[in-house]
Amino acid sequence: MRKPHVAEPTAVRWGVMAVALVFLILFLVVPLAAVFTEAFRKGVGVYLAALREPDALAAIRLTLLTAVITVPLNLVFGVVAAWAIAKFEFPGKQLLITLIDLPFSVSPVVAGLIYVLLFGRQGWFGPWLTAHHIKMVFAVPGIVLATMFVTCPFVARELIPLMQAQGTDDEEAARVLGASGWQIFWRVTLPNITWGLLYGVILCNARAMGEFGAVSVVSGHIRGQTNTIPLHVEILYNEYHAAAAFAVASLLALLALITLAAKTVVERKARQSLKGFVHEY
Amino acid sequence: MSIEIQHVTKIFGDFAALKDVSLTVPAGELVALLGPSGSGKTTLLRIIAGLEVPDQGTVLFDSQDATARSARDRRVGFVFQHYALFRHMTVFENVAFGLRVKPRHERPAAAEIATRVRELLTLVQLERLAERYPSQLSGGQRQRVALARALAVQPKILLLDEPFGALDAKVRQELRRWLRRLHDEIGITSVFVTHDQDEALEVADRVVILHEGCVEQEGSPEQVYEHPATPFVYRFLGNVNLFHGRVEGSQVHLGEFSMEAPAGMGQAATPAVAYARPHLLDIDHQPPSGRPHFQATIAHINAAGAVVKIELTTGSGAIVNVEMPHERYRHLKLRKGIHVFVSVKDMKLFTQAHSTLGGGI
Amino acid sequence: MSAIRGRRHRVIPGFGLTLGVTLLYLSLIVLIPLSATFLKASTAGWSACWHTVTEPRALASYRLSFGAAFIGAAVNAIMGLVVAWVLVRYQFPGRRIIDALVDLPFALPTAVAGITLTTVLSVHGWIGRYLEPLGITAAFSPLGVVIALIFIGLPFVVRTVQPVLQALDPELEEAAASLGAGRWQTFARVIIPELWPALLTGFALAFARAIGEYGSVVFISGNMPMRTEITPLLIITKLEQYDYAGATAIGVFMLLVSFALLLVINLLQWWSGKRHA
């Protein structure tokens, strides 16, 4: 979009810019730099040792396991939900979109709590689970479920606006040409949403690996067993192993930076992929 | 393949897009659905394609009920208004799509698909652009790819939604003639939607005029242009001068002038509207005898074009448009500001119930 | 002759399947667990719940959580507008990087943000050491909570205001200028009214997020009951003390607040959508 040919006086412009930049440096750049500085404060040796420690490795394994389960499930859910919402008209659609967004507005601690109330010793299914020797809460299944709750909107909310903007002409064209439902999805729809889908997956993955509040409630903090990377960071920090805590935290910060970089690339691609859909009249 | 639409009604929410529409498209004809936006023409086309399902009524292909058949099974070719080309596929892949998604036992071999696609691309004169992507094509080229893609599955019916709507004027002219020639070559039953009356009259064998979800008139371009059935059709097909007045006894009073009422008008005083196309009015310096006429002043002259367009103001301030050949214009030596007599060579009279009682004078 | 068809036929396949799967998944993961929580609260008895929700320690936590969230969101509304303005209107080296960095609070796990902000703001930290001589204690104080909530809420305002500012027709401002309005008048009377719904939406989103925030706050707040204990932490404390009924009561209260805010946000978005239709 063209910028207007009227602008503030130069002094005002510089002033506004300075305020914004100082604010962003204090709130974004300084903390980001601090993570890596603190991580290497005691040298590379301590840094690597903190990552190689068995409890750290166990936490990394559990985090990866959680992501490997939750991300694909939420990916499928996101695509399916976006298909239903973007390609069809039905009553209650707006309500459904709001419901999909609901986990975003629930406090992560409450998200953890609801699973404790469902599967914990005092919960609805608690007695039954105890009787069958199944452990959900303070065990891996609880962590996975809480993470699924927190991350389930990510893919869907990336895809819904994108697919709504693309409309249904392509799918109708494919239908008239004789394509089946699967053929339409794989050959026509999916190539159009690849980048948006990828972005949703990246965000979903970042949150799945980094979720703290919800997981904290359901994990039980058993070292080497139910600790994810963020929980491991917490324990190290609270036990005054600051350098080790930041070393492990730097992994997550790195993940965040990769996420931001991927977002920038993907957003550009997604904009291009939407371009052909803006009809020239 | 012939198409029959019987008593089709389609309602979106509280908007009736089509109201009890019936229509027949004979096999092999090129038919235009003409109407302003909101007249239901695109809805009708989509119902024929199976992209919408009518709330009531039936669609017959060759006298067989096709209403319940899905879009996938109707074997119609559909060209979308904005082409809906698959942007991640080349021109070749776009055209091949319909063949490649056929069930395995019907699907032609790869080599055969390639041959068919090449033939179609030759037909639409795009054989050199097979490896391009849609974004690398001009509007007219995209249109032809969309057409080739629709024809690839050898449809029995070809449907086109505003096929020239998104193109600029010059390309539009060329594509119109090209579509007409193409139709004459392959002879497939074709229906296209347009809001441009010139396009419909120039290209189609038959024109169906839709207005507010109803068929106003259908017939050959000449029929609908020369004998418009309703005031709407008259107004919609080209420029027109409008005279409000009333029928009283054997006379029609039209503000500026009066004339004999055509026979069968009835005796009671009835409001009436008369329409006259600009080329059916004439200008003279003397009152012509034997023709209804009135006085007017020349307000503006546009002599750039195939005919001279003259705008006049009547005594009561109404504006009248007249078109005449250049020779006559030069002969009369018309100038802005002079007083002249406007006479009516032919006009169409409608009484309020818009029955078509009035014929030519 | 003409049959009325009851079932609506759909051209694109898969409606029943996709809607069914969506509803099933949502029910299993979100709706049933949430309803179970409300049921749990009702079995404990509403009067007991009310008692827990209104006990002094809980009230103190609301004051902190809501107050800090409000201040944080308000600061973000102003600074977010400034940042969005600079990103959309001005060209300067590093603009793309800064633009990407605005999403850092979304991408950085909250626990990492928490320990980092605490370290930076502590007495010996990069920023804390300059605040201490001024008599300002940021870490382990309500101020720390506000700072953490500003961090966490920043992207919400920027990302809601930015697209609206981008889509703003430049002719509006040119028209105002041609009619003799000064730059400040144009800003106050033409631009701000256009941005108002987006600003409010961003504020509400940041506020809603801040109320429930846990990870980035819990390290810096100090967690002293009655003074620096946020509501989500109170829930965790109650759980750790096996006070499930108490945790449920406060959890349900937080859920109701979230739903109310969600409703407000939806109304705001509907309003701004209507204005830009």
PDB file of N, CA and C in Angstrom, chain A residues 1-5 8 13 23-24 27 31 35 37 74 77 80-81 83-84 88-90 98 102 105 107 114-118 122 124 148-149 175 181 210 212 217 237 246 263-264, chain C residues 10-13 15 18 22 25 29 34 36-37 39-40 79 88 90 98 100 103 109 116 118-119 126 151 154 166 170 173-174 177 183 212 214-215 239 244 248 258-259 262 266:
ATOM      1  N   MET A   1       0.836  -1.216   0.000  1.00  0.00           N
ATOM      2  CA  MET A   1       0.000   0.000   0.000  1.00  0.00           C
ATOM      3  C   MET A   1       0.857   1.245   0.000  1.00  0.00           C
ATOM      4  N   ARG A   2       0.453   2.235  -0.748  1.00  0.00           N
ATOM      5  CA  ARG A   2       1.135   3.519  -0.851  1.00  0.00           C
ATOM      6  C   ARG A   2       1.049   4.255   0.472  1.00  0.00           C
ATOM      7  N   LYS A   3       2.101   4.963   0.816  1.00  0.00           N
ATOM      8  CA  LYS A   3       2.059   5.766   2.042  1.00  0.00           C
ATOM      9  C   LYS A   3       1.595   7.179   1.678  1.00  0.00           C
ATOM     10  N   PRO A   4       0.877   7.840   2.590  1.00  0.00           N
ATOM     11  CA  PRO A   4       0.372   9.166   2.239  1.00  0.00           C
ATOM     12  C   PRO A   4       1.522  10.160   2.074  1.00  0.00           C
ATOM     13  N   HIS A   5       1.291  11.143   1.233  1.00  0.00           N
ATOM     14  CA  HIS A   5       2.319  12.143   0.980  1.00  0.00           C
ATOM     15  C   HIS A   5       2.263  13.266   1.983  1.00  0.00           C
ATOM     16  N   GLU A   8       4.661  13.594   9.446  1.00  0.00           N
ATOM     17  CA  GLU A   8       4.986  14.388  10.614  1.00  0.00           C
ATOM     18  C   GLU A   8       6.278  15.165  10.360  1.00  0.00           C
ATOM     19  N   ARG A  13       9.195  12.612  13.958  1.00  0.00           N
ATOM     20  CA  ARG A  13       9.433  11.275  13.418  1.00  0.00           C
ATOM     21  C   ARG A  13      10.580  10.592  14.156  1.00  0.00           C
ATOM     22  N   PHE A  23      12.088   1.149  23.634  1.00  0.00           N
ATOM     23  CA  PHE A  23      11.132   0.231  24.255  1.00  0.00           C
ATOM     24  C   PHE A  23      11.391  -1.211  23.801  1.00  0.00           C
ATOM     25  N   LEU A  24      11.543  -1.372  22.476  1.00  0.00           N
ATOM     26  CA  LEU A  24      11.726  -2.727  21.949  1.00  0.00           C
ATOM     27  C   LEU A  24      13.060  -3.316  22.385  1.00  0.00           C
ATOM     28  N   PHE A  27      12.684  -4.349  26.069  1.00  0.00           N
ATOM     29  CA  PHE A  27      11.759  -5.440  26.345  1.00  0.00           C
ATOM     30  C   PHE A  27      12.024  -6.700  25.522  1.00  0.00           C
ATOM     31  N   PRO A  31      16.360  -9.020  26.959  1.00  0.00           N
ATOM     32  CA  PRO A  31      16.118 -10.370  27.495  1.00  0.00           C
ATOM     33  C   PRO A  31      16.691 -11.472  26.605  1.00  0.00           C
ATOM     34  N   VAL A  35      19.603 -14.285  27.768  1.00  0.00           N
ATOM     35  CA  VAL A  35      19.511 -15.753  27.819  1.00  0.00           C
ATOM     36  C   VAL A  35      20.848 -16.371  27.419  1.00  0.00           C
ATOM     37  N   THR A  37      23.831 -14.886  27.064  1.00  0.00           N
ATOM     38  CA  THR A  37      24.958 -14.459  27.886  1.00  0.00           C
ATOM     39  C   THR A  37      25.027 -15.276  29.174  1.00  0.00           C
ATOM     40  N   ASN A  74      -2.894 -32.323  16.169  1.00  0.00           N
ATOM     41  CA  ASN A  74      -3.466 -30.993  15.992  1.00  0.00           C
ATOM     42  C   ASN A  74      -3.377 -30.521  14.544  1.00  0.00           C
ATOM     43  N   PHE A  77      -6.381 -32.182  13.000  1.00  0.00           N
ATOM     44  CA  PHE A  77      -7.558 -31.454  13.489  1.00  0.00           C
ATOM     45  C   PHE A  77      -7.681 -30.096  12.791  1.00  0.00           C
ATOM     46  N   VAL A  80      -8.838 -30.477   9.124  1.00  0.00           N
ATOM     47  CA  VAL A  80     -10.224 -30.947   9.066  1.00  0.00           C
ATOM     48  C   VAL A  80     -11.183 -29.818   9.470  1.00  0.00           C
ATOM     49  N   ALA A  81     -10.855 -29.122  10.563  1.00  0.00           N
ATOM     50  CA  ALA A  81     -11.728 -28.045  11.032  1.00  0.00           C
ATOM     51  C   ALA A  81     -11.772 -26.912  10.014  1.00  0.00           C
ATOM     52  N   TRP A  83     -11.316 -27.105   6.827  1.00  0.00           N
ATOM     53  CA  TRP A  83     -12.091 -27.555   5.652  1.00  0.00           C
ATOM     54  C   TRP A  83     -13.590 -27.362   5.910  1.00  0.00           C
ATOM     55  N   ALA A  84     -14.031 -27.826   7.083  1.00  0.00           N
ATOM     56  CA  ALA A  84     -15.457 -27.706   7.404  1.00  0.00           C
ATOM     57  C   ALA A  84     -15.876 -26.238   7.452  1.00  0.00           C
ATOM     58  N   PHE A  88     -17.708 -24.622   3.651  1.00  0.00           N
ATOM     59  CA  PHE A  88     -19.166 -24.828   3.731  1.00  0.00           C
ATOM     60  C   PHE A  88     -19.820 -23.714   4.537  1.00  0.00           C
ATOM     61  N   GLU A  89     -21.102 -23.520   4.263  1.00  0.00           N
ATOM     62  CA  GLU A  89     -21.906 -22.609   5.071  1.00  0.00           C
ATOM     63  C   GLU A  89     -22.794 -23.449   5.979  1.00  0.00           C
ATOM     64  N   PHE A  90     -22.826 -23.141   7.256  1.00  0.00           N
ATOM     65  CA  PHE A  90     -23.749 -23.845   8.141  1.00  0.00           C
ATOM     66  C   PHE A  90     -24.026 -22.969   9.353  1.00  0.00           C
ATOM     67  N   THR A  98     -15.244 -19.719  17.549  1.00  0.00           N
ATOM     68  CA  THR A  98     -14.950 -19.253  18.905  1.00  0.00           C
ATOM     69  C   THR A  98     -14.528 -20.420  19.795  1.00  0.00           C
ATOM     70  N   LEU A 102     -11.071 -21.151  21.957  1.00  0.00           N
ATOM     71  CA  LEU A 102     -11.261 -21.127  23.409  1.00  0.00           C
ATOM     72  C   LEU A 102      -9.990 -21.425  24.206  1.00  0.00           C
ATOM     73  N   SER A 105      -7.848 -18.569  25.372  1.00  0.00           N
ATOM     74  CA  SER A 105      -8.231 -17.612  26.396  1.00  0.00           C
ATOM     75  C   SER A 105      -8.325 -18.251  27.782  1.00  0.00           C
ATOM     76  N   SER A 107      -6.493 -19.784  30.996  1.00  0.00           N
ATOM     77  CA  SER A 107      -5.171 -19.750  31.629  1.00  0.00           C
ATOM     78  C   SER A 107      -4.532 -21.133  31.570  1.00  0.00           C
ATOM     79  N   ILE A 114      -7.988 -28.670  34.762  1.00  0.00           N
ATOM     80  CA  ILE A 114      -9.157 -29.430  34.313  1.00  0.00           C
ATOM     81  C   ILE A 114      -8.811 -30.893  34.075  1.00  0.00           C
ATOM     82  N   TYR A 115      -7.574 -31.170  33.675  1.00  0.00           N
ATOM     83  CA  TYR A 115      -7.200 -32.577  33.478  1.00  0.00           C
ATOM     84  C   TYR A 115      -6.936 -33.275  34.813  1.00  0.00           C
ATOM     85  N   VAL A 116      -6.436 -32.497  35.796  1.00  0.00           N
ATOM     86  CA  VAL A 116      -6.278 -33.079  37.129  1.00  0.00           C
ATOM     87  C   VAL A 116      -7.649 -33.452  37.685  1.00  0.00           C
ATOM     88  N   LEU A 117      -8.630 -32.567  37.451  1.00  0.00           N
ATOM     89  CA  LEU A 117      -9.973 -32.824  37.965  1.00  0.00           C
ATOM     90  C   LEU A 117     -10.637 -33.992  37.244  1.00  0.00           C
ATOM     91  N   LEU A 118     -10.198 -34.246  36.030  1.00  0.00           N
ATOM     92  CA  LEU A 118     -10.787 -35.334  35.255  1.00  0.00           C
ATOM     93  C   LEU A 118     -10.122 -36.666  35.602  1.00  0.00           C
ATOM     94  N   GLN A 122      -8.605 -37.539  42.800  1.00  0.00           N
ATOM     95  CA  GLN A 122      -9.906 -37.047  43.259  1.00  0.00           C
ATOM     96  C   GLN A 122     -10.865 -36.787  42.092  1.00  0.00           C
ATOM     97  N   TRP A 124     -12.977 -37.256  38.233  1.00  0.00           N
ATOM     98  CA  TRP A 124     -14.105 -38.060  37.787  1.00  0.00           C
ATOM     99  C   TRP A 124     -13.709 -39.494  37.503  1.00  0.00           C
ATOM    100  N   MET A 148      -1.995 -30.924  24.284  1.00  0.00           N
ATOM    101  CA  MET A 148      -2.944 -30.940  23.170  1.00  0.00           C
ATOM    102  C   MET A 148      -3.993 -29.854  23.341  1.00  0.00           C
ATOM    103  N   PHE A 149      -4.482 -29.715  24.583  1.00  0.00           N
ATOM    104  CA  PHE A 149      -5.493 -28.688  24.858  1.00  0.00           C
ATOM    105  C   PHE A 149      -4.951 -27.319  24.503  1.00  0.00           C
ATOM    106  N   ARG A 175     -14.187 -30.332  -8.992  1.00  0.00           N
ATOM    107  CA  ARG A 175     -15.343 -31.218  -8.880  1.00  0.00           C
ATOM    108  C   ARG A 175     -16.019 -31.398 -10.238  1.00  0.00           C
ATOM    109  N   GLY A 181     -13.302 -36.391  -3.674  1.00  0.00           N
ATOM    110  CA  GLY A 181     -12.958 -35.567  -2.511  1.00  0.00           C
ATOM    111  C   GLY A 181     -11.471 -35.597  -2.173  1.00  0.00           C
ATOM    112  N   GLY A 210       7.360 -25.640  24.405  1.00  0.00           N
ATOM    113  CA  GLY A 210       7.666 -24.622  25.409  1.00  0.00           C
ATOM    114  C   GLY A 210       6.613 -24.466  26.486  1.00  0.00           C
ATOM    115  N   PHE A 212       4.509 -24.359  29.666  1.00  0.00           N
ATOM    116  CA  PHE A 212       5.002 -24.459  31.039  1.00  0.00           C
ATOM    117  C   PHE A 212       3.866 -24.611  32.038  1.00  0.00           C
ATOM    118  N   VAL A 217       1.255 -28.162  36.061  1.00  0.00           N
ATOM    119  CA  VAL A 217       0.198 -28.640  36.946  1.00  0.00           C
ATOM    120  C   VAL A 217       0.045 -30.161  36.880  1.00  0.00           C
ATOM    121  N   TYR A 237      16.745 -23.612  37.985  1.00  0.00           N
ATOM    122  CA  TYR A 237      16.777 -22.212  38.401  1.00  0.00           C
ATOM    123  C   TYR A 237      16.466 -22.092  39.890  1.00  0.00           C
ATOM    124  N   PHE A 246      20.012 -21.555  32.377  1.00  0.00           N
ATOM    125  CA  PHE A 246      20.031 -20.760  31.150  1.00  0.00           C
ATOM    126  C   PHE A 246      20.579 -21.559  29.973  1.00  0.00           C
ATOM    127  N   LYS A 263       8.678 -18.033  10.501  1.00  0.00           N
ATOM    128  CA  LYS A 263       7.465 -17.242  10.343  1.00  0.00           C
ATOM    129  C   LYS A 263       7.648 -16.171   9.271  1.00  0.00           C
ATOM    130  N   THR A 264       8.799 -15.498   9.324  1.00  0.00           N
ATOM    131  CA  THR A 264       9.054 -14.433   8.354  1.00  0.00           C
ATOM    132  C   THR A 264       9.057 -14.981   6.932  1.00  0.00           C
TER     133      THR A 264
ATOM    134  N   ARG C  10     -24.470 -30.637  -1.113  1.00  0.00           N
ATOM    135  CA  ARG C  10     -23.280 -29.778  -1.160  1.00  0.00           C
ATOM    136  C   ARG C  10     -22.360 -30.254  -2.265  1.00  0.00           C
ATOM    137  N   VAL C  11     -21.801 -29.288  -2.988  1.00  0.00           N
ATOM    138  CA  VAL C  11     -21.007 -29.612  -4.158  1.00  0.00           C
ATOM    139  C   VAL C  11     -19.656 -30.190  -3.756  1.00  0.00           C
ATOM    140  N   ILE C  12     -18.991 -29.539  -2.784  1.00  0.00           N
ATOM    141  CA  ILE C  12     -17.683 -30.006  -2.339  1.00  0.00           C
ATOM    142  C   ILE C  12     -17.920 -31.088  -1.300  1.00  0.00           C
ATOM    143  N   PRO C  13     -17.256 -32.219  -1.454  1.00  0.00           N
ATOM    144  CA  PRO C  13     -17.539 -33.320  -0.526  1.00  0.00           C
ATOM    145  C   PRO C  13     -16.852 -33.135   0.825  1.00  0.00           C
ATOM    146  N   PHE C  15     -18.324 -32.631   4.007  1.00  0.00           N
ATOM    147  CA  PHE C  15     -18.850 -31.767   5.063  1.00  0.00           C
ATOM    148  C   PHE C  15     -19.127 -32.554   6.340  1.00  0.00           C
ATOM    149  N   THR C  18     -15.781 -33.907   8.025  1.00  0.00           N
ATOM    150  CA  THR C  18     -14.901 -32.921   8.658  1.00  0.00           C
ATOM    151  C   THR C  18     -15.570 -32.260   9.851  1.00  0.00           C
ATOM    152  N   THR C  22     -14.249 -32.624  13.676  1.00  0.00           N
ATOM    153  CA  THR C  22     -13.957 -31.388  14.408  1.00  0.00           C
ATOM    154  C   THR C  22     -14.696 -31.355  15.737  1.00  0.00           C
ATOM    155  N   TYR C  25     -13.331 -34.099  18.226  1.00  0.00           N
ATOM    156  CA  TYR C  25     -12.021 -33.753  18.794  1.00  0.00           C
ATOM    157  C   TYR C  25     -12.169 -32.621  19.807  1.00  0.00           C
ATOM    158  N   ILE C  29     -11.211 -32.998  23.766  1.00  0.00           N
ATOM    159  CA  ILE C  29     -10.054 -32.277  24.298  1.00  0.00           C
ATOM    160  C   ILE C  29     -10.471 -31.047  25.092  1.00  0.00           C
ATOM    161  N   LEU C  34     -13.779 -29.171  30.163  1.00  0.00           N
ATOM    162  CA  LEU C  34     -14.237 -27.899  30.740  1.00  0.00           C
ATOM    163  C   LEU C  34     -15.555 -28.090  31.496  1.00  0.00           C
ATOM    164  N   ALA C  36     -16.642 -30.798  32.812  1.00  0.00           N
ATOM    165  CA  ALA C  36     -16.399 -31.595  34.012  1.00  0.00           C
ATOM    166  C   ALA C  36     -15.953 -30.698  35.160  1.00  0.00           C
ATOM    167  N   THR C  37     -15.186 -29.672  34.843  1.00  0.00           N
ATOM    168  CA  THR C  37     -14.718 -28.751  35.878  1.00  0.00           C
ATOM    169  C   THR C  37     -15.886 -28.015  36.521  1.00  0.00           C
ATOM    170  N   LEU C  39     -18.945 -29.056  36.590  1.00  0.00           N
ATOM    171  CA  LEU C  39     -19.709 -30.051  37.362  1.00  0.00           C
ATOM    172  C   LEU C  39     -19.063 -30.287  38.715  1.00  0.00           C
ATOM    173  N   LYS C  40     -17.745 -30.387  38.710  1.00  0.00           N
ATOM    174  CA  LYS C  40     -16.991 -30.613  39.936  1.00  0.00           C
ATOM    175  C   LYS C  40     -17.267 -29.491  40.941  1.00  0.00           C
ATOM    176  N   MET C  79       2.220   1.770  23.780  1.00  0.00           N
ATOM    177  CA  MET C  79       3.490   1.446  23.138  1.00  0.00           C
ATOM    178  C   MET C  79       3.270   0.581  21.892  1.00  0.00           C
ATOM    179  N   VAL C  88       4.981   0.433  10.349  1.00  0.00           N
ATOM    180  CA  VAL C  88       4.214   0.601   9.106  1.00  0.00           C
ATOM    181  C   VAL C  88       4.655   1.845   8.344  1.00  0.00           C
ATOM    182  N   TYR C  90       7.472   4.098   8.856  1.00  0.00           N
ATOM    183  CA  TYR C  90       8.835   4.577   8.681  1.00  0.00           C
ATOM    184  C   TYR C  90       9.723   3.509   8.072  1.00  0.00           C
ATOM    185  N   ILE C  98      13.206  -6.193  13.293  1.00  0.00           N
ATOM    186  CA  ILE C  98      12.418  -5.733  14.435  1.00  0.00           C
ATOM    187  C   ILE C  98      10.984  -6.258  14.310  1.00  0.00           C
ATOM    188  N   ALA C 100       9.964  -8.916  12.845  1.00  0.00           N
ATOM    189  CA  ALA C 100       9.923 -10.339  13.197  1.00  0.00           C
ATOM    190  C   ALA C 100      10.056 -10.526  14.707  1.00  0.00           C
ATOM    191  N   ASP C 103       7.230 -10.716  17.587  1.00  0.00           N
ATOM    192  CA  ASP C 103       6.537 -11.946  17.967  1.00  0.00           C
ATOM    193  C   ASP C 103       7.299 -12.775  18.989  1.00  0.00           C
ATOM    194  N   PRO C 109       9.242 -19.609  25.111  1.00  0.00           N
ATOM    195  CA  PRO C 109       8.508 -20.275  26.193  1.00  0.00           C
ATOM    196  C   PRO C 109       8.473 -19.396  27.443  1.00  0.00           C
ATOM    197  N   THR C 116      14.577 -15.117  32.632  1.00  0.00           N
ATOM    198  CA  THR C 116      15.406 -14.091  32.026  1.00  0.00           C
ATOM    199  C   THR C 116      15.044 -12.708  32.569  1.00  0.00           C
ATOM    200  N   THR C 118      13.627 -12.017  35.333  1.00  0.00           N
ATOM    201  CA  THR C 118      14.024 -11.951  36.733  1.00  0.00           C
ATOM    202  C   THR C 118      15.516 -11.623  36.849  1.00  0.00           C
ATOM    203  N   THR C 119      16.328 -12.301  36.040  1.00  0.00           N
ATOM    204  CA  THR C 119      17.767 -12.080  36.093  1.00  0.00           C
ATOM    205  C   THR C 119      18.120 -10.661  35.667  1.00  0.00           C
ATOM    206  N   TRP C 126      21.266  -6.583  34.303  1.00  0.00           N
ATOM    207  CA  TRP C 126      21.613  -5.545  33.324  1.00  0.00           C
ATOM    208  C   TRP C 126      20.795  -4.272  33.519  1.00  0.00           C
ATOM    209  N   PHE C 151       5.692  -7.496  28.695  1.00  0.00           N
ATOM    210  CA  PHE C 151       6.451  -8.337  27.749  1.00  0.00           C
ATOM    211  C   PHE C 151       5.517  -9.308  27.028  1.00  0.00           C
ATOM    212  N   LEU C 154       2.773  -7.581  24.541  1.00  0.00           N
ATOM    213  CA  LEU C 154       3.155  -6.645  23.478  1.00  0.00           C
ATOM    214  C   LEU C 154       2.685  -7.047  22.078  1.00  0.00           C
ATOM    215  N   GLN C 166      -1.990  -0.507   8.086  1.00  0.00           N
ATOM    216  CA  GLN C 166      -1.506  -0.766   6.738  1.00  0.00           C
ATOM    217  C   GLN C 166      -2.608  -0.554   5.703  1.00  0.00           C
ATOM    218  N   PRO C 170      -4.500   6.012   2.269  1.00  0.00           N
ATOM    219  CA  PRO C 170      -3.678   7.234   2.396  1.00  0.00           C
ATOM    220  C   PRO C 170      -4.449   8.491   2.000  1.00  0.00           C
ATOM    221  N   GLU C 173      -5.792  10.749   4.903  1.00  0.00           N
ATOM    222  CA  GLU C 173      -4.892  11.727   5.509  1.00  0.00           C
ATOM    223  C   GLU C 173      -4.612  12.865   4.555  1.00  0.00           C
ATOM    224  N   GLU C 174      -4.492  12.540   3.271  1.00  0.00           N
ATOM    225  CA  GLU C 174      -4.239  13.594   2.285  1.00  0.00           C
ATOM    226  C   GLU C 174      -5.437  14.529   2.205  1.00  0.00           C
ATOM    227  N   ALA C 177      -5.330  16.758   5.194  1.00  0.00           N
ATOM    228  CA  ALA C 177      -4.302  17.785   5.031  1.00  0.00           C
ATOM    229  C   ALA C 177      -4.763  18.853   4.048  1.00  0.00           C
ATOM    230  N   ARG C 183      -0.933  18.116  11.231  1.00  0.00           N
ATOM    231  CA  ARG C 183      -0.600  16.705  11.356  1.00  0.00           C
ATOM    232  C   ARG C 183      -1.203  16.113  12.627  1.00  0.00           C
ATOM    233  N   GLY C 212      -4.320 -14.725  32.919  1.00  0.00           N
ATOM    234  CA  GLY C 212      -4.059 -16.145  33.119  1.00  0.00           C
ATOM    235  C   GLY C 212      -2.585 -16.490  33.105  1.00  0.00           C
ATOM    236  N   TYR C 214       1.187 -17.373  33.648  1.00  0.00           N
ATOM    237  CA  TYR C 214       1.809 -18.017  34.806  1.00  0.00           C
ATOM    238  C   TYR C 214       3.338 -18.020  34.684  1.00  0.00           C
ATOM    239  N   GLY C 215       3.854 -18.657  33.627  1.00  0.00           N
ATOM    240  CA  GLY C 215       5.287 -18.933  33.531  1.00  0.00           C
ATOM    241  C   GLY C 215       6.180 -17.707  33.620  1.00  0.00           C
ATOM    242  N   LEU C 239      -3.655 -26.738  44.872  1.00  0.00           N
ATOM    243  CA  LEU C 239      -3.512 -28.114  44.385  1.00  0.00           C
ATOM    244  C   LEU C 239      -2.426 -28.851  45.158  1.00  0.00           C
ATOM    245  N   TYR C 244      -8.428 -29.587  46.521  1.00  0.00           N
ATOM    246  CA  TYR C 244      -8.977 -29.645  45.168  1.00  0.00           C
ATOM    247  C   TYR C 244     -10.210 -28.761  45.029  1.00  0.00           C
ATOM    248  N   THR C 248     -10.541 -25.799  42.402  1.00  0.00           N
ATOM    249  CA  THR C 248     -11.628 -25.835  41.418  1.00  0.00           C
ATOM    250  C   THR C 248     -12.425 -24.541  41.455  1.00  0.00           C
ATOM    251  N   SER C 258     -12.550 -15.578  31.830  1.00  0.00           N
ATOM    252  CA  SER C 258     -12.038 -15.784  30.467  1.00  0.00           C
ATOM    253  C   SER C 258     -13.169 -15.761  29.450  1.00  0.00           C
ATOM    254  N   PHE C 259     -14.277 -16.449  29.772  1.00  0.00           N
ATOM    255  CA  PHE C 259     -15.400 -16.492  28.833  1.00  0.00           C
ATOM    256  C   PHE C 259     -15.969 -15.089  28.616  1.00  0.00           C
ATOM    257  N   LEU C 262     -13.690 -13.291  26.418  1.00  0.00           N
ATOM    258  CA  LEU C 262     -13.792 -13.814  25.054  1.00  0.00           C
ATOM    259  C   LEU C 262     -15.000 -13.204  24.342  1.00  0.00           C
ATOM    260  N   ASN C 266     -14.879 -10.911  21.074  1.00  0.00           N
ATOM    261  CA  ASN C 266     -15.650 -11.213  19.872  1.00  0.00           C
ATOM    262  C   ASN C 266     -16.514 -10.040  19.445  1.00  0.00           C
TER     263      ASN C 266
END
